[in-house]
XYZ file of C-alpha atoms in Angstrom:
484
model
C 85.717 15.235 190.473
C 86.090 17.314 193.449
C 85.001 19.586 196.254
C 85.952 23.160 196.779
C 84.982 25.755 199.280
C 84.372 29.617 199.115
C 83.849 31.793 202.243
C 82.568 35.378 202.038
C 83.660 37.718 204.933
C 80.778 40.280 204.517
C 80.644 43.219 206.835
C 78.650 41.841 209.581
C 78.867 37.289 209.015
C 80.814 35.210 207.091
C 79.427 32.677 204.822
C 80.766 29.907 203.543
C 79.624 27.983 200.415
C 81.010 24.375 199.708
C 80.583 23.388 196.037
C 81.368 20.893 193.120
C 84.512 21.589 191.027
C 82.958 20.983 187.748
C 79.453 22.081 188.256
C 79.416 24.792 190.846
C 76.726 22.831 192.593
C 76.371 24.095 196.347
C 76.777 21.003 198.217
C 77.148 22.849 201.936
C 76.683 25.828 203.163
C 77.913 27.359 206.646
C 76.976 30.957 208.713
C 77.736 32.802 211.600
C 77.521 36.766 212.792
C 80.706 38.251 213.287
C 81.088 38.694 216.981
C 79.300 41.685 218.634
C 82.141 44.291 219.380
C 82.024 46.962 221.931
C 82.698 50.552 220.879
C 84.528 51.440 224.309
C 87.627 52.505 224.749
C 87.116 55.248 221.881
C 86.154 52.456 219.500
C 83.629 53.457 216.272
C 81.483 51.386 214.975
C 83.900 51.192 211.473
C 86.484 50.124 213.428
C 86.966 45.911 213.618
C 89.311 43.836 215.337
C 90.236 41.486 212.232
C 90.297 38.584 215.041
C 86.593 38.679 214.706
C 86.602 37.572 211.329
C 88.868 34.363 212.027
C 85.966 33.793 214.973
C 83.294 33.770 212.528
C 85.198 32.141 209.872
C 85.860 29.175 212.534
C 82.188 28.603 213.690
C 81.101 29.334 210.130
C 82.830 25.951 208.999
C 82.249 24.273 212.054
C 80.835 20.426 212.101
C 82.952 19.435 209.730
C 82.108 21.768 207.032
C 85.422 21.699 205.010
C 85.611 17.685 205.059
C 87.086 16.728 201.872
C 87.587 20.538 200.317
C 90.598 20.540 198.238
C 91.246 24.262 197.835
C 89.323 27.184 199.128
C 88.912 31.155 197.856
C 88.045 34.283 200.123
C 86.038 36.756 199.250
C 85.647 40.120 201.629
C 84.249 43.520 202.390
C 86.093 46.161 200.196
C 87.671 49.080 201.482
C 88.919 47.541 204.668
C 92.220 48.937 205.798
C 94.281 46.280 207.847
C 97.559 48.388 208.780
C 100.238 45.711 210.367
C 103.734 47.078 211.854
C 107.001 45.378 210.931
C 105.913 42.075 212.855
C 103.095 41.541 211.199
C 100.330 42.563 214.454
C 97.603 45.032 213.413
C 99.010 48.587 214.669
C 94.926 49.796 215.554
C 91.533 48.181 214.897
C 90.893 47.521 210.981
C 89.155 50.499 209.391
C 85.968 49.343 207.490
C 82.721 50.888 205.268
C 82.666 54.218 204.149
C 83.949 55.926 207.675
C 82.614 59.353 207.897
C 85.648 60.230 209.842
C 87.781 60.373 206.313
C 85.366 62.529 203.870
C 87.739 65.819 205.181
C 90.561 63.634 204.109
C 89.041 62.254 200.869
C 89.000 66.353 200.223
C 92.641 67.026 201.137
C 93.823 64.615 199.154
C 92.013 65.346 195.925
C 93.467 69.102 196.586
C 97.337 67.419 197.238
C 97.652 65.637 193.829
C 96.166 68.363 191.556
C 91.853 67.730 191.465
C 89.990 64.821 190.572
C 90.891 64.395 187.057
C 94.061 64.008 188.099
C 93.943 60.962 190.909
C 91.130 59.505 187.391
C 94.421 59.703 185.098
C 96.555 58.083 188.025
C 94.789 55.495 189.339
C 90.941 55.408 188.007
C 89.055 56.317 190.639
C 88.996 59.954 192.773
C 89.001 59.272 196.469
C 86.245 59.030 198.552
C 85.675 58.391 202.176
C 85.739 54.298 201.935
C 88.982 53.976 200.022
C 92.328 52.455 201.744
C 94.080 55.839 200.545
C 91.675 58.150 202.251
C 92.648 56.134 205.476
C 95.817 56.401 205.074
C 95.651 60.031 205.337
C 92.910 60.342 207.960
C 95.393 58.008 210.321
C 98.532 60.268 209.516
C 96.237 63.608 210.546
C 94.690 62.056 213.027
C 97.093 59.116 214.816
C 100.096 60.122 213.630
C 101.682 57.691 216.050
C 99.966 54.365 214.240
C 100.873 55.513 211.047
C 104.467 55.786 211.713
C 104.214 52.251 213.149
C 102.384 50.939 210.079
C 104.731 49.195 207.889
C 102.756 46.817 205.593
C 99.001 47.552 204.435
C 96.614 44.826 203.629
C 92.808 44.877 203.143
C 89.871 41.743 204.796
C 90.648 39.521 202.052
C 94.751 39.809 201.670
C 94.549 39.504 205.511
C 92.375 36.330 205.733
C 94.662 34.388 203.121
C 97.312 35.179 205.137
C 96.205 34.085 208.392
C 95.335 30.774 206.516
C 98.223 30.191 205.379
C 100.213 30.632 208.620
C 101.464 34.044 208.278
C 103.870 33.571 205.834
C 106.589 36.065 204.707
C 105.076 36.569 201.314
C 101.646 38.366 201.376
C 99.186 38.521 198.433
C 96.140 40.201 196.945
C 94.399 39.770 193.700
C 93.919 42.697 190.987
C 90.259 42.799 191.777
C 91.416 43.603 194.975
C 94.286 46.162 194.594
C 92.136 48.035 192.330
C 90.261 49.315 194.456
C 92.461 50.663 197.346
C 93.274 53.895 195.504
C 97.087 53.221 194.829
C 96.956 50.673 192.571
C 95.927 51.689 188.997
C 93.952 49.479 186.686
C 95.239 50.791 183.592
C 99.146 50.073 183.700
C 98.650 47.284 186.824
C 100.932 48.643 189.087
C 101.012 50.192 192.216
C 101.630 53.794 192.809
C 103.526 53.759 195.731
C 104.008 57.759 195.758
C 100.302 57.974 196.318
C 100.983 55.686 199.906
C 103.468 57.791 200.609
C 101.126 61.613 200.100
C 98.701 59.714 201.939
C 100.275 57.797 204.776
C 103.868 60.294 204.968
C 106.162 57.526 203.911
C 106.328 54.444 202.083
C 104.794 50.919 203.458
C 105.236 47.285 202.238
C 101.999 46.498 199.478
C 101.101 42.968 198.742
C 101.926 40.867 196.070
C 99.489 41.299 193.007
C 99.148 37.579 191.496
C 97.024 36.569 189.075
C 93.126 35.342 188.670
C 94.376 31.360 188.436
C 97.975 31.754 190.588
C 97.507 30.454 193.848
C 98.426 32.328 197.078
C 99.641 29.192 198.343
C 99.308 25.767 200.192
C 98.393 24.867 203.994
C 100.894 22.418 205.574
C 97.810 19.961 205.719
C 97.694 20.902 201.858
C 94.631 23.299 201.331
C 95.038 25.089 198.223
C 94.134 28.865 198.817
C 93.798 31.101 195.720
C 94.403 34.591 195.857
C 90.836 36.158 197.034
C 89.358 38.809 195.983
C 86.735 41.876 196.930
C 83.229 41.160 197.474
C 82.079 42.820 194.443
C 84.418 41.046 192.023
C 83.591 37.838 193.538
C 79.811 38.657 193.136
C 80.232 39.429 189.500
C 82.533 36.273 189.179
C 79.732 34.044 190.836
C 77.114 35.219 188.867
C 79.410 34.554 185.920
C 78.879 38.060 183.974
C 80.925 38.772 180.996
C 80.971 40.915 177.881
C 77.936 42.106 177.112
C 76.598 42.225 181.297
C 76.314 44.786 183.760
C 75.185 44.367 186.979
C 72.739 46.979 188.398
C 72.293 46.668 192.024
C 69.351 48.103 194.301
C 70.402 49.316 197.760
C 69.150 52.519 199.004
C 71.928 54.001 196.822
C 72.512 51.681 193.786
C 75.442 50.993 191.681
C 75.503 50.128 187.693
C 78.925 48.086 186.728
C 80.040 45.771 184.070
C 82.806 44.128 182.024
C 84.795 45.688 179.775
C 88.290 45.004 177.980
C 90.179 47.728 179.075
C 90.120 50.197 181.778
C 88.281 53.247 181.510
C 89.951 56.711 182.396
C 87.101 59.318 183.093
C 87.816 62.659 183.663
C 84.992 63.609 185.479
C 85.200 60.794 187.959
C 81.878 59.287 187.359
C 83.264 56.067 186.638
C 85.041 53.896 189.001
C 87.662 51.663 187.112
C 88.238 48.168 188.985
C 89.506 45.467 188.171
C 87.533 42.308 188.016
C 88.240 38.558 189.318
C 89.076 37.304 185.437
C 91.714 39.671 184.296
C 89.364 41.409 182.503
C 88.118 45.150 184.128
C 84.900 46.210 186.051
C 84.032 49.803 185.569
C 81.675 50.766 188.274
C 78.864 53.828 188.216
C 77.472 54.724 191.214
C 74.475 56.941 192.377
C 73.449 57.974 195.748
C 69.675 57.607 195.159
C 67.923 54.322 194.541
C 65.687 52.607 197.316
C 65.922 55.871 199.284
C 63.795 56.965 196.594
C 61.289 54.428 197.103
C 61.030 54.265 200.486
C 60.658 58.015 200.652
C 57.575 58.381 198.779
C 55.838 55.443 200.326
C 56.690 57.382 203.691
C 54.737 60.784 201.675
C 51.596 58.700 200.197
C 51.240 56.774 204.098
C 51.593 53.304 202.674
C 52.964 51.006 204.719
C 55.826 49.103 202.800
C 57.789 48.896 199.139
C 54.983 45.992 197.909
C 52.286 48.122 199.087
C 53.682 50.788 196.483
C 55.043 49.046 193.901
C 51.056 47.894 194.209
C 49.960 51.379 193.915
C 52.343 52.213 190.874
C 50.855 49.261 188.616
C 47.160 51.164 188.713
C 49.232 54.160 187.172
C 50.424 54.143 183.262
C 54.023 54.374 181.560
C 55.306 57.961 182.164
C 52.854 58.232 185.190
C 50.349 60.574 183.437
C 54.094 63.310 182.672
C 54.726 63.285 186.193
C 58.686 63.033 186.617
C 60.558 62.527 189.830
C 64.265 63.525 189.489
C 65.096 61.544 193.022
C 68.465 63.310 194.124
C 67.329 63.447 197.930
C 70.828 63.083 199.042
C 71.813 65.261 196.780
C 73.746 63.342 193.664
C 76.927 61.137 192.083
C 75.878 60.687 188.756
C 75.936 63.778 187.324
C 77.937 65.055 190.399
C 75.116 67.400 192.276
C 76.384 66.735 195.834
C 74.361 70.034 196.958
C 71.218 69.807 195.097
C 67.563 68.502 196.275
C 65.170 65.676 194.232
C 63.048 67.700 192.016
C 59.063 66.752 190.941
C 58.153 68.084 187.631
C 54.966 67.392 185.421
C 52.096 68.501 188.328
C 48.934 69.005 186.613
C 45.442 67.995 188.208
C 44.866 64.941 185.989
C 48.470 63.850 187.961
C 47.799 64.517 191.631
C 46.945 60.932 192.219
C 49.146 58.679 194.864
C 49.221 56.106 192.086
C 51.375 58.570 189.686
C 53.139 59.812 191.969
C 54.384 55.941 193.005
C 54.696 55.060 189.522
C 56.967 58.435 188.980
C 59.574 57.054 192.119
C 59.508 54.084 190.265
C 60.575 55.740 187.186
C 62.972 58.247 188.580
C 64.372 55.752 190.230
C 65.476 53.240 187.127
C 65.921 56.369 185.144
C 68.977 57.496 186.801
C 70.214 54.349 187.022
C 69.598 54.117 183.101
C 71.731 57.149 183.239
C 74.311 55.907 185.021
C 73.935 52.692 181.802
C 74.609 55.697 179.969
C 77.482 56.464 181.189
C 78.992 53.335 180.657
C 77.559 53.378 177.081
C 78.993 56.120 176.219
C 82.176 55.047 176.521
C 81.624 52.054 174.359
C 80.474 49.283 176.582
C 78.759 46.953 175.521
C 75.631 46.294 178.036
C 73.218 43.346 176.461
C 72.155 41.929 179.381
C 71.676 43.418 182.810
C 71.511 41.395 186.047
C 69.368 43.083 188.458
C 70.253 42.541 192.440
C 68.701 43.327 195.768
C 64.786 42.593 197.135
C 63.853 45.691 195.430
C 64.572 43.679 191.932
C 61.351 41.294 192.875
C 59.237 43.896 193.122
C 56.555 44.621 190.174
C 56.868 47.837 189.636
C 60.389 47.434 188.631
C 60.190 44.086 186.804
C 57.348 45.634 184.512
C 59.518 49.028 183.653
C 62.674 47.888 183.788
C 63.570 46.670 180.374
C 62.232 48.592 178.575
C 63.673 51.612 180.437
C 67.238 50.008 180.176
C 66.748 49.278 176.565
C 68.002 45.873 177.249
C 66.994 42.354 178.684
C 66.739 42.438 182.148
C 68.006 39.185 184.512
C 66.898 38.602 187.858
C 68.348 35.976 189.698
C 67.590 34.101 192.565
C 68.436 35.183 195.910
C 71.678 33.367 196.364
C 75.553 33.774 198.047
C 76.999 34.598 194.748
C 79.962 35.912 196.373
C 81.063 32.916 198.333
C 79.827 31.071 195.026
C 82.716 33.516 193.296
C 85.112 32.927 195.339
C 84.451 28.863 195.092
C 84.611 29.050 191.788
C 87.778 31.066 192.322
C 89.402 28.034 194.101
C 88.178 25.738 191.274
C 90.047 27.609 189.097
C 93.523 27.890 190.893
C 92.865 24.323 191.795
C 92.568 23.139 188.551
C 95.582 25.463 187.047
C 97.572 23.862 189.445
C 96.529 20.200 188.397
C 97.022 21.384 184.417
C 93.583 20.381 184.223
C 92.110 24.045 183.680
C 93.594 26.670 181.212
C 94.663 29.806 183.349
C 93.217 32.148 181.069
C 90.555 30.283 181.113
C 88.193 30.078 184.015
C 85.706 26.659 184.759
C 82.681 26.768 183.180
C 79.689 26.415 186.160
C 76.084 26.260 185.474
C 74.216 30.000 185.605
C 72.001 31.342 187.859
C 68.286 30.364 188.598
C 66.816 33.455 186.902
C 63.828 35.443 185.980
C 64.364 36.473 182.344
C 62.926 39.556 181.163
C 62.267 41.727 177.133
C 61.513 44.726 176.820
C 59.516 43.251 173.381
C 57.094 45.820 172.433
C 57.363 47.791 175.229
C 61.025 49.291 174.437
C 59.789 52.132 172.701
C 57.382 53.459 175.130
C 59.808 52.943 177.748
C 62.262 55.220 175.483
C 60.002 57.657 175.654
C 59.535 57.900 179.244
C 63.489 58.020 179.622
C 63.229 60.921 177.239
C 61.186 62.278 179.497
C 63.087 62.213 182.306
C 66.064 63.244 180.307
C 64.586 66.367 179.105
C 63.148 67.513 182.989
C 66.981 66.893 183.925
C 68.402 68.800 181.432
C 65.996 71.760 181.865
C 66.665 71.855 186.006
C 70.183 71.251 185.791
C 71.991 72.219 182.466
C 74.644 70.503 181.590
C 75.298 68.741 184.515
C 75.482 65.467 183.159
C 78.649 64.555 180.689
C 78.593 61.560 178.595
């Protein structure tokens, strides 16, 4: 009955989908880089004029993109800092991406509020160099100046509904959002404003937390804008996960999340808890070692790229003839090993073959992502179904072992923008709660994504076997470092 529009600010472009209320249909898409910025001036790479995402967002819907769009939702990178003073201007450069310059900070603040288990209890995640609350503290120790200017914080997607709407007084984020700037807490959803003020040295104006349907507000033209929300949740939203999914995705580190109920405290801080784009929660598992992996044997055996050895690992067998590659080359996350090497157990002559040995990164690989499934497992959620992401996910190598190594069927979907799809669908939603056409509890039903189904059928029970495997190598090199 209508058209609604969805625009992902990603790190480097913004993308903007334009799609069909009822059916999610993509009807028009638009792209453009974010404008090349020069690191003078004692600029770093992580730090971004937030101007240069209004640039891109403007030629992104260029030609008359957003003809006819009714309401629009923003998506955005996560974890970027937008500090404004008491006027509203940005008081330095937004702060972006895991920014090496905060890990000493991530450290002193752990140490302030009493260890990791304790910032888990408080807020459900322990800080790390990418969160908000890390920055906070890196700017007071380092530009102590800017942070007693900054007056209201804001991350990419708060900051982008607010310049569309004309900078009004009342500023907004979402709970998918919030949760993950490291002073909001997922459990209780609230804020913990104390936690601003240990990190930043005094207190600063937080946005609005609204809900999943609320909208953020109206253009004077009319434009509906919903409230927006982080890249991931809008991923997860697009894809249209629920109870029962997790989402395992493939970079060269690789994360393992899902939906759950409730939030999950952890006291060991493997577990992230977010919030997702539905009200419901997103616990998040990460580990440092995925595609590294990969691409770090096919550097050893000489072959030239990932298809070349995923190739070489089909002529191989399940457990690669008891060769087991433990691959913590950057040392670990899940278990926490931050100091430890990747480990190859299993050598026996019968082994030494490149074809085992690319099967074994193959199986290392999923492995420890199956442990990080564990993880969530073992705190009761449910996983069913997992959605696997990234190119890596085509490969066959990992289509062939990864069911049965999950223990659980394995969807691969198309290559698509699910996050500007997310936050369309977003938009739909707040649209149509606004309308009293859509139930606000209730988000629009849009058709799934074109996917690649896969069982682990008869194969589950060797593939349980090779996860044994790998289980029992871990355990023997490092005891007890993993708690479920």
């Amino acid at each position: 009955m209508g058209i609604v529009a969805g625009l992902d600010s990603a790190p480097d472009f913004t993308r903007i989908v334009v799609c069909d209320t009822d059916t999610g249909a993509v009807l028009r898409q638009g792209y453009a880089q974010h404008p090349v910025q020069s690191a003078d001036g004692g600029g770093r790479p992580s730090d971004v004029d937030p101007q240069a995402w209004l640039l891109s967002l403007g030629e992104a819907a260029g030609g008359g993109l957003l003809e006819g769009v009714q309401a629009i939702g923003v998506s955005a990178q996560a974890n970027a800092l937008v500090p404004l003073d008491a006027q509203g201007n940005t008081v330095r450069p937004a702060m972006t991406g895991g920014d090496k310059r905060a890990q000493v900070a991530a450290a002193d603040l752990i140490d302030a509020f009493g260890g990791r288990e304790a910032w888990a209890q408080a807020v459900g995640c322990v800080p790390g160099a990418a969160q908000p609350v890390t920055k906070l503290r890196w700017m007071a120790r380092s530009e102590p100046e800017n942070a007693a200017r900054t007056a209201v914080l804001l991350q990419a997607h708060d900051w982008l509904v607010w310049q569309l709407l004309g900078r009004p007084v009342r500023r907004t984020t979402d709970r998918g959002g919030a949760s993950g700037t490291g002073y909001w807490a997922a459990a209780t959803g609230g804020y913990r404003p104390d936690l601003v003020e240990l990190a930043l040295g005094h207190q600063a104006m937080l946005p609005e937390v609204i809900g999943p349907a609320e909208a953020a507000g109206t253009t004077p033209e009319g434009l509906l804008i919903s409230a927006g929300t982080g890249e991931t949740m809008a991923a997860a939203f697009g894809l249209g996960i629920g109870l029962g999914d997790a989402v395992v995705s493939l970079g060269a580190s690789g994360s393992v999340m899902a939906v759950h109920p409730e939030a999950l405290v952890d006291q060991y801080g493997m577990i992230t808890s977010l919030a997702d784009a539905t009200g419901m929660h997103l616990p998040v598992v990460t580990t440092l070692n995925a595609v590294r992996a990969l691409r770090g044997t096919a550097e050893l055996l000489g072959v030239p790229d990932l298809e070349t050895l995923s190739d070489l690992a089909m002529k191989s067998t399940p457990g690669s003839h008891g060769l087991v590659l433990l691959p913590y080359l950057e040392g670990e996350r899940t278990p926490n090993l931050p100091h430890t090497a990747g480990t190859l157990a299993g050598l026996r002559r019968e082994s030494m073959k490149p074809e085992h040995l690319a099967r074994a990164a193959f199986e290392g690989m999923l492995c420890g992502l199956g442990d990080a499934l564990d993880v969530l497992r073992g705190r009761g959620v449910e996983v069913r179904r997992v959605f696997l992401l990234g190119p890596a996910a085509e490969l066959p190598a990992v289509q062939s072992a990864a069911p049965a190594l999950f223990g659980a069927q394995v969807v691969v979907p198309q290559p698509a923008d699910y996050a500007a799809i997310g936050a369309a669908r977003q938009a739909a939603w707040a649209l149509g709660a606004s309308q009293g056409t859509l139930d606000p509890r209730t988000p629009p039903v849009w058709q799934g994504p074109v996917a690649q189904v896969l069982d682990p059928g008869e194969d589950l029970a060797v593939g349980q076997a090779v996860r044994q495997q790998y289980v029992s190598v871990r355990e023997q090199t490092h005891p007890g470092a993993f708690h479920l």
